[in-house]
XYZ file of C-alpha atoms in Angstrom:
642
model
C -24.130 -1.248 -37.205
C -25.037 -0.215 -33.686
C -23.538 2.802 -32.000
C -21.685 3.073 -28.687
C -21.075 6.093 -26.470
C -17.501 6.937 -25.521
C -17.056 9.286 -22.552
C -13.848 11.360 -22.494
C -12.006 12.608 -19.369
C -13.647 16.043 -19.565
C -17.103 14.424 -19.526
C -17.830 15.024 -23.221
C -19.199 12.147 -25.271
C -18.629 10.744 -28.744
C -20.855 8.391 -30.731
C -18.937 5.748 -32.696
C -19.720 2.493 -34.425
C -19.479 -0.631 -32.299
C -16.114 -2.297 -32.923
C -14.239 0.988 -33.280
C -10.747 0.902 -31.785
C -9.082 3.119 -29.221
C -7.053 4.603 -32.068
C -10.276 5.347 -33.982
C -11.493 7.333 -30.978
C -8.260 9.333 -30.974
C -8.593 10.170 -34.677
C -12.209 11.168 -34.101
C -10.960 13.694 -31.544
C -8.263 14.960 -33.896
C -5.717 13.721 -36.460
C -2.751 14.903 -34.383
C -3.904 12.939 -31.357
C -4.572 9.955 -33.568
C -0.981 9.972 -34.867
C 0.414 10.359 -31.346
C -1.685 7.599 -29.761
C 0.314 4.904 -27.989
C -2.446 3.180 -25.990
C -5.672 3.872 -24.146
C -7.172 3.631 -20.691
C -10.600 2.030 -21.012
C -12.724 1.916 -17.864
C -9.515 2.164 -15.850
C -7.576 -0.548 -17.731
C -4.511 0.219 -19.839
C -5.043 -1.376 -23.259
C -3.530 -1.485 -26.729
C -4.604 1.187 -29.205
C -5.978 -1.574 -31.447
C -8.454 -2.684 -28.760
C -11.984 -2.787 -30.135
C -14.857 -1.229 -28.195
C -18.182 -3.068 -28.086
C -20.037 -1.215 -25.322
C -20.299 2.226 -23.752
C -16.996 3.079 -22.046
C -14.964 5.812 -20.408
C -11.705 6.318 -22.251
C -8.475 8.285 -21.990
C -5.994 8.430 -24.861
C -2.381 7.685 -23.918
C 0.488 9.464 -25.709
C 4.167 9.725 -24.873
C 3.235 12.686 -22.659
C 0.847 10.651 -20.515
C 1.592 9.267 -17.070
C 0.691 5.782 -18.334
C 3.313 5.939 -21.083
C 5.971 4.682 -18.671
C 3.905 1.537 -18.035
C 3.717 0.911 -21.782
C 7.457 1.483 -22.135
C 8.191 -0.961 -19.324
C 5.932 -3.586 -20.842
C 8.073 -3.312 -23.957
C 11.115 -3.541 -21.673
C 9.833 -6.934 -20.512
C 9.774 -8.101 -24.138
C 13.296 -6.782 -24.687
C 14.445 -8.837 -21.709
C 12.663 -11.941 -23.034
C 14.257 -11.496 -26.461
C 17.716 -11.072 -24.930
C 17.164 -14.103 -22.693
C 16.187 -16.358 -25.579
C 19.178 -15.257 -27.620
C 21.433 -16.427 -24.794
C 19.276 -19.254 -23.419
C 17.191 -20.665 -26.307
C 15.678 -23.401 -24.114
C 14.129 -20.953 -21.638
C 10.336 -21.139 -21.529
C 8.555 -17.806 -21.226
C 5.397 -17.507 -19.137
C 4.146 -13.984 -18.276
C 5.894 -10.601 -18.194
C 3.728 -7.692 -16.980
C 4.711 -4.151 -16.078
C 4.726 -3.139 -12.405
C 4.786 0.133 -10.463
C 8.592 0.198 -10.613
C 9.328 -1.634 -13.851
C 8.473 -5.148 -14.958
C 9.094 -8.782 -14.243
C 9.186 -11.887 -16.408
C 8.622 -15.405 -15.076
C 10.623 -18.087 -16.886
C 11.058 -21.854 -16.654
C 13.704 -24.352 -17.689
C 16.826 -22.262 -17.177
C 19.068 -21.895 -14.122
C 19.896 -18.212 -13.597
C 21.568 -16.334 -10.773
C 22.316 -12.664 -10.147
C 25.689 -12.880 -11.941
C 23.943 -13.811 -15.203
C 21.929 -10.592 -15.330
C 24.820 -8.445 -16.559
C 25.252 -10.491 -19.738
C 21.499 -10.474 -20.425
C 21.386 -6.728 -19.816
C 24.189 -6.145 -22.336
C 22.268 -8.174 -24.927
C 19.136 -6.144 -24.137
C 21.002 -2.906 -24.851
C 22.021 -4.342 -28.237
C 18.344 -4.973 -28.990
C 17.473 -1.421 -27.949
C 20.240 -0.057 -30.210
C 18.920 -2.134 -33.129
C 15.651 -0.166 -32.792
C 13.323 -2.955 -33.891
C 9.756 -2.008 -34.739
C 7.309 -3.571 -32.262
C 4.379 -4.752 -34.339
C 1.097 -6.389 -33.460
C -0.284 -9.275 -35.502
C -2.849 -12.025 -35.017
C -2.939 -15.799 -35.337
C -5.782 -18.272 -35.242
C -6.206 -20.279 -32.051
C -4.917 -23.419 -33.767
C -1.825 -21.607 -35.031
C -1.178 -20.181 -31.565
C -1.344 -23.650 -30.009
C 1.117 -24.910 -32.631
C 3.571 -22.112 -31.804
C 3.506 -23.123 -28.135
C 3.427 -26.859 -28.635
C 6.323 -27.216 -26.163
C 5.309 -24.444 -23.747
C 2.635 -25.680 -21.357
C 2.441 -22.263 -19.655
C 1.497 -20.319 -22.766
C -0.936 -23.095 -23.720
C -2.648 -22.727 -20.358
C -3.007 -18.982 -20.990
C -4.625 -19.785 -24.335
C -7.002 -22.186 -22.602
C -7.972 -19.723 -19.838
C -7.545 -15.971 -20.415
C -7.875 -16.344 -24.204
C -10.470 -19.132 -24.146
C -13.182 -17.029 -25.835
C -10.963 -15.393 -28.446
C -11.122 -16.600 -32.045
C -7.895 -14.841 -32.952
C -4.902 -14.366 -30.686
C -2.760 -11.225 -30.565
C 1.038 -11.457 -30.759
C 3.804 -8.872 -30.838
C 7.042 -9.214 -32.750
C 10.340 -7.331 -32.760
C 13.125 -8.609 -34.957
C 13.296 -12.390 -34.676
C 11.325 -12.412 -31.399
C 7.582 -12.803 -30.934
C 5.396 -13.256 -27.866
C 1.777 -13.968 -27.060
C 0.549 -10.653 -25.643
C -2.412 -8.260 -25.471
C -0.142 -5.212 -25.302
C 0.137 -2.313 -25.202
C 3.658 -1.529 -26.437
C 5.653 1.421 -27.724
C 6.469 1.716 -31.420
C 10.031 0.393 -31.274
C 12.696 -0.938 -28.931
C 14.707 2.241 -29.515
C 12.248 4.276 -27.459
C 13.767 2.728 -24.338
C 16.526 5.029 -23.115
C 17.473 3.392 -19.819
C 17.239 -0.321 -19.042
C 18.325 -2.378 -16.041
C 17.808 -5.848 -14.627
C 17.452 -5.609 -10.873
C 17.224 -8.976 -9.172
C 15.987 -12.574 -9.282
C 13.503 -14.390 -7.072
C 11.376 -17.495 -7.158
C 7.658 -17.502 -7.938
C 5.063 -20.235 -8.279
C 3.154 -20.443 -11.542
C -0.162 -18.639 -11.012
C 0.944 -17.925 -7.428
C -0.125 -21.442 -6.444
C 2.274 -23.355 -4.217
C 1.079 -26.595 -5.838
C 2.419 -25.460 -9.221
C 5.909 -25.325 -10.715
C 8.506 -23.006 -9.228
C 9.584 -20.409 -11.794
C 12.449 -17.925 -11.924
C 11.236 -14.338 -11.755
C 13.556 -11.676 -13.153
C 12.790 -8.082 -12.173
C 13.824 -5.146 -14.317
C 12.943 -1.585 -15.172
C 12.995 0.786 -18.113
C 12.930 4.552 -18.608
C 12.950 7.034 -21.443
C 16.476 8.163 -20.538
C 19.601 6.995 -18.748
C 19.318 9.999 -16.433
C 15.902 8.884 -15.214
C 17.266 5.375 -14.723
C 20.159 6.666 -12.627
C 17.752 8.663 -10.453
C 15.663 5.521 -9.988
C 18.693 3.421 -9.059
C 19.690 6.024 -6.452
C 16.164 6.101 -4.998
C 16.120 2.318 -4.954
C 19.436 2.231 -3.108
C 18.070 4.652 -0.525
C 14.903 2.563 -0.219
C 17.011 -0.531 0.437
C 18.862 1.323 3.197
C 15.473 2.225 4.714
C 14.063 -1.307 4.440
C 11.822 -1.730 7.484
C 12.790 -5.387 7.834
C 16.467 -4.495 8.213
C 15.824 -1.562 10.564
C 13.260 -3.585 12.505
C 15.888 -6.199 13.232
C 18.575 -3.642 14.100
C 16.265 -1.817 16.506
C 14.655 -5.028 17.814
C 11.147 -3.857 16.878
C 9.463 -6.991 15.542
C 9.925 -10.444 14.081
C 7.904 -12.815 11.887
C 9.042 -16.322 12.820
C 8.660 -19.268 10.455
C 6.029 -20.759 12.741
C 3.838 -17.638 12.301
C 4.065 -16.841 8.566
C 2.535 -13.467 7.833
C 1.768 -12.803 11.516
C 3.888 -10.300 13.401
C 5.501 -10.587 16.829
C 5.970 -7.074 18.228
C 8.946 -6.863 20.589
C 8.956 -4.407 23.516
C 10.520 -1.629 21.412
C 8.030 -2.136 18.607
C 5.141 -2.408 21.026
C 6.111 0.933 22.533
C 5.644 2.543 19.122
C 2.418 0.673 18.501
C 0.951 1.733 21.851
C 1.764 5.375 21.130
C -0.023 5.054 17.789
C -3.000 3.378 19.439
C -3.342 6.120 22.044
C -3.011 8.792 19.379
C -5.791 7.209 17.314
C -7.940 6.802 20.441
C -7.623 10.537 21.013
C -8.734 11.229 17.441
C -11.607 8.759 17.765
C -12.754 10.537 20.922
C -12.675 13.853 19.082
C -14.734 12.341 16.249
C -17.282 10.849 18.637
C -16.454 7.147 18.292
C -17.141 4.638 21.055
C -14.638 1.798 21.307
C -15.855 -1.786 21.042
C -14.205 -5.176 20.797
C -15.482 -8.057 18.668
C -14.111 -11.600 18.404
C -11.823 -12.840 15.673
C -13.588 -16.212 15.488
C -17.157 -16.263 14.159
C -19.514 -18.577 12.358
C -19.102 -18.156 8.616
C -22.833 -17.458 8.463
C -22.075 -13.954 9.765
C -20.426 -12.911 6.490
C -22.829 -14.439 3.977
C -25.534 -11.722 3.982
C -22.951 -8.919 3.727
C -21.143 -10.468 0.741
C -17.821 -10.875 2.517
C -18.102 -14.656 2.385
C -18.415 -14.723 -1.402
C -15.661 -12.174 -1.894
C -13.112 -13.644 0.523
C -13.950 -17.322 1.036
C -14.549 -18.147 -2.609
C -11.354 -16.305 -3.577
C -9.387 -18.440 -1.121
C -8.529 -15.401 0.998
C -10.456 -16.391 4.122
C -9.369 -18.810 6.827
C -12.383 -21.102 7.348
C -13.058 -24.651 8.522
C -15.851 -26.931 9.647
C -16.386 -28.087 13.203
C -19.419 -30.014 14.482
C -21.014 -29.592 11.047
C -20.763 -25.818 11.354
C -18.428 -23.620 9.319
C -16.310 -21.127 11.241
C -13.872 -18.507 10.098
C -11.389 -15.875 11.197
C -12.878 -12.506 10.383
C -11.490 -10.830 7.247
C -13.123 -7.508 8.184
C -14.911 -5.954 11.178
C -17.935 -4.556 9.297
C -20.455 -7.316 10.021
C -19.535 -7.451 13.713
C -20.038 -3.718 14.136
C -23.328 -3.856 12.250
C -24.417 -6.573 14.687
C -23.586 -4.335 17.653
C -25.628 -1.510 16.085
C -28.581 -3.834 15.503
C -28.712 -4.962 19.153
C -30.810 -1.954 20.132
C -33.353 0.338 18.570
C -32.183 3.757 17.392
C -33.966 7.015 16.813
C -32.959 9.584 14.198
C -31.788 11.680 17.162
C -29.259 8.965 18.113
C -27.450 9.093 14.800
C -24.571 9.182 14.072
C -23.754 6.044 16.064
C -20.021 5.413 15.763
C -17.976 2.367 16.768
C -14.199 2.042 16.684
C -12.068 -1.031 17.232
C -8.466 -2.089 17.010
C -9.735 -5.250 15.398
C -7.425 -8.051 14.320
C -8.394 -9.652 10.997
C -6.913 -12.369 8.818
C -6.500 -12.838 5.066
C -5.002 -15.921 3.477
C -2.368 -14.157 1.376
C -0.136 -16.328 -0.798
C 3.226 -16.941 0.851
C 5.049 -15.421 -2.120
C 3.152 -12.163 -1.638
C 4.068 -11.703 2.025
C 6.452 -8.819 2.687
C 7.472 -7.917 6.235
C 4.943 -5.578 7.837
C 3.644 -4.350 4.491
C 1.843 -7.525 3.383
C 0.733 -9.856 6.164
C -1.905 -12.469 6.953
C -2.828 -11.188 10.397
C -3.350 -7.446 10.789
C -4.964 -5.016 13.192
C -6.989 -2.160 11.744
C -7.738 1.098 13.470
C -11.206 0.434 12.194
C -14.325 2.503 12.571
C -17.923 2.420 11.360
C -20.420 5.244 11.593
C -24.141 4.639 11.117
C -25.655 7.876 9.876
C -28.614 9.497 8.155
C -28.286 10.488 4.508
C -28.382 14.174 5.415
C -25.282 13.628 7.607
C -23.061 12.171 4.859
C -21.125 15.274 3.872
C -20.385 16.354 7.428
C -19.269 12.873 8.454
C -16.923 12.401 5.493
C -15.477 15.905 5.841
C -14.752 15.358 9.551
C -12.925 12.089 8.854
C -10.892 13.619 6.024
C -9.940 16.518 8.295
C -8.743 14.116 10.990
C -6.685 12.156 8.450
C -5.052 15.325 7.133
C -4.168 16.390 10.692
C -2.791 12.961 11.604
C -0.590 12.616 8.553
C 0.760 16.112 9.090
C 2.133 14.974 12.457
C 4.177 12.369 10.603
C 5.426 14.732 7.911
C 3.480 12.906 5.197
C 1.919 14.559 2.183
C -1.631 13.313 1.559
C -3.049 12.389 -1.845
C -6.623 11.303 -2.439
C -8.086 8.861 -4.934
C -11.737 8.087 -5.591
C -12.311 4.402 -6.296
C -15.507 3.658 -8.209
C -17.730 0.658 -8.860
C -16.053 -2.542 -9.979
C -17.163 -5.819 -11.511
C -17.710 -7.422 -8.098
C -20.075 -4.701 -6.882
C -23.320 -5.552 -5.103
C -26.389 -3.352 -5.128
C -28.089 -1.238 -7.765
C -26.468 1.280 -10.079
C -28.605 4.023 -8.505
C -27.223 3.292 -5.032
C -23.656 3.357 -6.345
C -24.246 6.598 -8.202
C -25.718 8.221 -5.096
C -22.805 7.074 -2.915
C -20.157 8.103 -5.441
C -21.704 11.543 -5.913
C -21.785 12.000 -2.129
C -18.038 11.304 -1.851
C -17.338 13.698 -4.735
C -19.429 16.335 -2.977
C -17.463 15.943 0.261
C -14.128 16.199 -1.564
C -15.296 19.241 -3.531
C -16.588 20.975 -0.403
C -13.053 20.884 1.020
C -11.425 21.798 -2.329
C -9.465 18.538 -2.298
C -7.931 17.336 -5.544
C -8.218 13.637 -6.283
C -7.608 11.022 -8.948
C -10.334 8.638 -10.073
C -9.566 4.918 -10.161
C -12.360 3.317 -12.135
C -13.546 -0.078 -10.925
C -11.266 -0.292 -7.865
C -13.833 0.103 -5.070
C -14.731 -2.586 -2.550
C -17.785 -4.650 -3.490
C -20.125 -2.775 -1.135
C -19.409 0.883 -1.852
C -17.143 3.569 -3.378
C -14.048 4.606 -1.510
C -11.740 7.528 -0.945
C -8.290 5.967 -0.732
C -5.646 7.866 1.198
C -2.137 7.809 -0.231
C 0.762 9.097 1.848
C 3.952 10.369 0.225
C 7.017 9.543 2.314
C 10.393 11.229 2.772
C 11.828 9.874 -0.497
C 8.744 10.424 -2.626
C 7.146 6.981 -2.518
C 3.368 6.704 -2.318
C 1.745 4.305 0.126
C -1.947 3.465 0.292
C -2.820 3.551 3.978
C -6.090 5.064 5.201
C -9.535 4.737 3.677
C -13.042 6.221 3.812
C -15.902 4.231 2.269
C -19.577 5.004 1.878
C -21.925 2.041 2.016
C -25.655 1.844 1.298
C -25.556 -1.898 0.611
C -24.625 -3.645 3.862
C -27.354 -1.822 5.875
C -29.824 -2.986 3.225
C -28.569 -6.557 3.248
C -28.615 -6.763 7.047
C -31.945 -4.936 7.340
C -30.519 -2.254 9.659
C -33.002 0.429 10.616
C -33.621 3.502 12.740
C -36.843 5.312 13.577
C -37.176 8.566 11.693
C -38.788 11.851 12.659
C -41.905 10.588 10.869
C -41.995 7.598 13.232
C -41.300 5.273 10.281
C -38.362 2.912 9.825
C -35.475 4.201 7.708
C -32.234 2.700 6.515
C -28.963 4.102 7.912
C -25.881 4.617 5.784
C -22.534 3.144 6.872
C -19.230 4.977 6.716
C -16.272 2.613 6.903
C -13.020 4.355 7.807
C -9.504 3.551 8.897
C -7.297 6.502 9.801
C -3.953 4.705 9.700
C -5.144 1.618 7.842
C -3.508 -1.260 9.687
C -0.942 -0.847 12.445
C 1.355 -3.358 10.754
C 1.484 -1.597 7.394
C 1.519 1.884 8.902
C 4.459 0.988 11.144
C 6.318 -0.493 8.185
C 5.807 2.757 6.282
C 6.842 4.834 9.311
C 10.048 2.848 9.836
C 11.058 3.514 6.239
C 9.785 7.100 6.185
C 11.819 8.049 9.266
C 14.640 5.609 8.455
C 14.382 4.406 12.057
C 14.860 7.946 13.380
C 11.453 8.251 15.000
C 10.078 11.503 16.394
C 10.709 11.765 20.103
C 7.061 11.030 20.963
C 7.265 7.708 19.112
C 10.845 6.672 19.840
C 11.129 3.508 21.971
C 13.910 5.238 23.927
C 13.590 9.012 24.083
C 16.647 9.953 26.136
C 19.855 8.132 27.002
C 21.971 9.433 29.872
C 25.710 8.920 29.404
C 27.747 9.149 32.636
C 31.354 10.111 31.953
C 32.503 7.685 34.648
C 31.043 5.285 37.190
C 31.252 8.108 39.741
C 28.514 9.947 37.836
C 25.992 7.077 37.670
C 24.292 8.271 40.887
C 23.661 11.708 39.339
C 22.384 10.015 36.170
C 19.855 8.027 38.229
C 18.802 11.189 40.032
C 18.071 12.839 36.675
C 16.195 9.771 35.468
C 14.016 9.360 38.527
C 13.420 12.934 39.641
C 13.309 15.015 36.481
C 12.646 12.647 33.580
C 10.417 10.009 35.147
C 7.592 10.766 32.666
C 9.775 9.841 29.694
C 11.446 6.722 28.310
C 14.965 7.147 29.632
C 17.860 4.676 29.873
C 21.299 5.035 31.492
C 24.367 3.773 29.633
C 26.329 2.395 32.559
C 28.763 0.156 30.708
C 32.441 0.913 31.265
C 32.913 2.481 27.848
C 34.517 5.715 26.768
C 32.154 8.633 26.298
C 32.909 8.548 22.575
C 31.812 4.923 22.297
C 28.670 5.623 24.320
C 27.780 8.501 22.011
C 28.369 6.381 18.926
C 26.173 3.582 20.246
C 23.361 6.005 21.030
C 23.620 7.388 17.486
C 23.514 3.862 16.080
C 20.430 3.147 18.191
C 18.686 6.274 16.809
C 18.091 7.726 20.294
C 16.726 11.286 19.874
C 18.639 12.848 22.807
C 21.758 12.083 24.815
C 22.514 13.735 28.149
C 26.238 13.646 28.974
C 26.965 14.078 32.666
C 30.388 14.328 34.276
C 31.837 15.950 37.367
C 31.263 19.510 36.073
C 27.606 18.838 35.207
C 27.024 17.121 38.540
C 28.578 20.012 40.464
C 26.505 22.618 38.552
C 23.372 20.444 38.468
C 23.253 20.754 34.660
C 23.586 18.464 31.642
C 25.320 18.548 28.263
C 22.729 17.840 25.583
C 23.506 16.137 22.281
C 20.936 15.064 19.695
C 21.127 12.407 17.001
C 21.926 15.092 14.417
C 25.240 15.571 16.268
C 24.337 19.021 17.574
C 25.245 19.765 21.173
C 25.011 22.339 23.939
C 26.759 22.416 27.325
C 25.640 23.728 30.722
C 21.928 23.168 30.100
C 19.588 23.456 33.077
C 17.743 20.184 33.418
C 14.391 21.940 33.972
C 14.789 23.769 30.657
C 15.517 20.530 28.797
C 12.656 18.719 30.541
C 10.155 21.474 29.692
C 11.195 21.409 26.053
C 11.017 17.621 25.919
C 7.531 17.714 27.400
C 6.373 20.220 24.751
C 8.047 18.319 21.892
C 6.283 15.115 22.896
C 2.946 16.799 23.644
C 2.953 18.572 20.252
C 4.057 15.393 18.481
C 6.796 17.213 16.601
C 8.242 15.259 13.683
C 11.901 15.888 14.552
C 14.214 16.664 17.453
C 14.142 20.423 18.037
C 15.847 21.326 21.329
C 19.104 22.375 19.669
C 17.614 24.234 16.719
């Protein structure tokens, strides 16, 4: 029997017989680890411990102490839900029930459920957990599997597609319940300590609007009730911070039905976006980027040499059509356009790096069910940039971009986490090129002593990537910025520069986005700040509150003479001062200036901030100077009254 090489997380290797399982690997490492094995991560994919290995792989053993254990537990939670559902609704047809970042969902057909039904199903699920059923894997022949699902067209389709090449089909059973499944699962239902069903939505089978509409039930599971309660509290806070709700309250943006997945920025939202644009322009200037603009509409031929056409058009993610026997499309990325600009003139080795930046609007044909406010859209504008460099410039270029990203995110009070995404199944180019590019990114990260996680197989098709995750105010991680190293597109487009030896050489491309897309970044910022933007970003920075109509003239004097460089409004409605203050708080205005007869006589103001701190008899010049510094320094919170 032939041998395979298994590479462990520390880089050490084991030789095992082909067909050995993940659990066999664990026992080879040590009997204790073998007994504790719950699952494995093989080439980045979480799999059952019974999974057989037939080629050289990278592997990590999962125990109940591993980060991935929660995913396994939640997958078992999905089966507990399905078992409880079928006890109460025997006619329900099960389709798929994967784990997610926050829990799990299960799509079902043939039963009419609403939110009120979840409590009863949840109670039944807790009975199943208390019964502590063993969760056991077993196999059936293909014919037997088809017989089991004679009346379930969804499971039969899975057997005909995902399991088409499998001679035997894996199932899992617990008590009277069984389900077609590849795993992995925990040992028993009793390992689930906290369980909750969260909400219901609709979902098309396979995400295709032409297919049947299913009922999707979302839930979650934890090892303990305490962890569940913490999650529920975080979820409640996240709902209060929902950018769609705050965006409507603050009149920031809308996504009308006639523009699905495409955002309309209102004046308040556009104010924030413009501040972000100018901030990024400043950073681009510091990094040596020259701004360009390229069209959204291009002939589809543009993206065929680069590989974008195959990766986006064939996947149904690209908007394309034929006109006058020519295929056109809306650009899914800016890379090919920028490469075209580079190729319009000859370059010497002395010219490099050549750097182009663009606030380029792109389009992806996302499924309607996947759209989510500003966070998942069809039309988006990247703060995109491409640098064309020599190989000896790679480390310096990557380090400079990472430094800029760290500085930018610090101004928003975001913690930065890095992840290295490596070659996937859709990769183009040779293994040697990918190895060179990946090692170069590792070198840049190591040179700055930056810790990072490796996500095997998650890179874009043209090169490895450093993904930038930002941790927000309530601990959620968001993937925003990116830095990618690309040897392939310059090769495919035959880009060249003249070297010191007077010969043609191939440049390397660095793809980078500091904020990612303005839409997603703004969605994250709205939730991160809970609508309470730093003064430099706030649509309205100061609101002047005259005590009476007699003080409106003084308020206008302050606005026009002293605060004309800032975004200042006057609340001139005939309200009480208390109501004016409350409205300004509700509108998340950073500062309020209260002016009455005393302030007008002394040529001062009473300052109040949105944290309900206040100070009387403040000289307007002192407040203005502080406001100027707070905005200039891009401070993350109001600080005059600290």
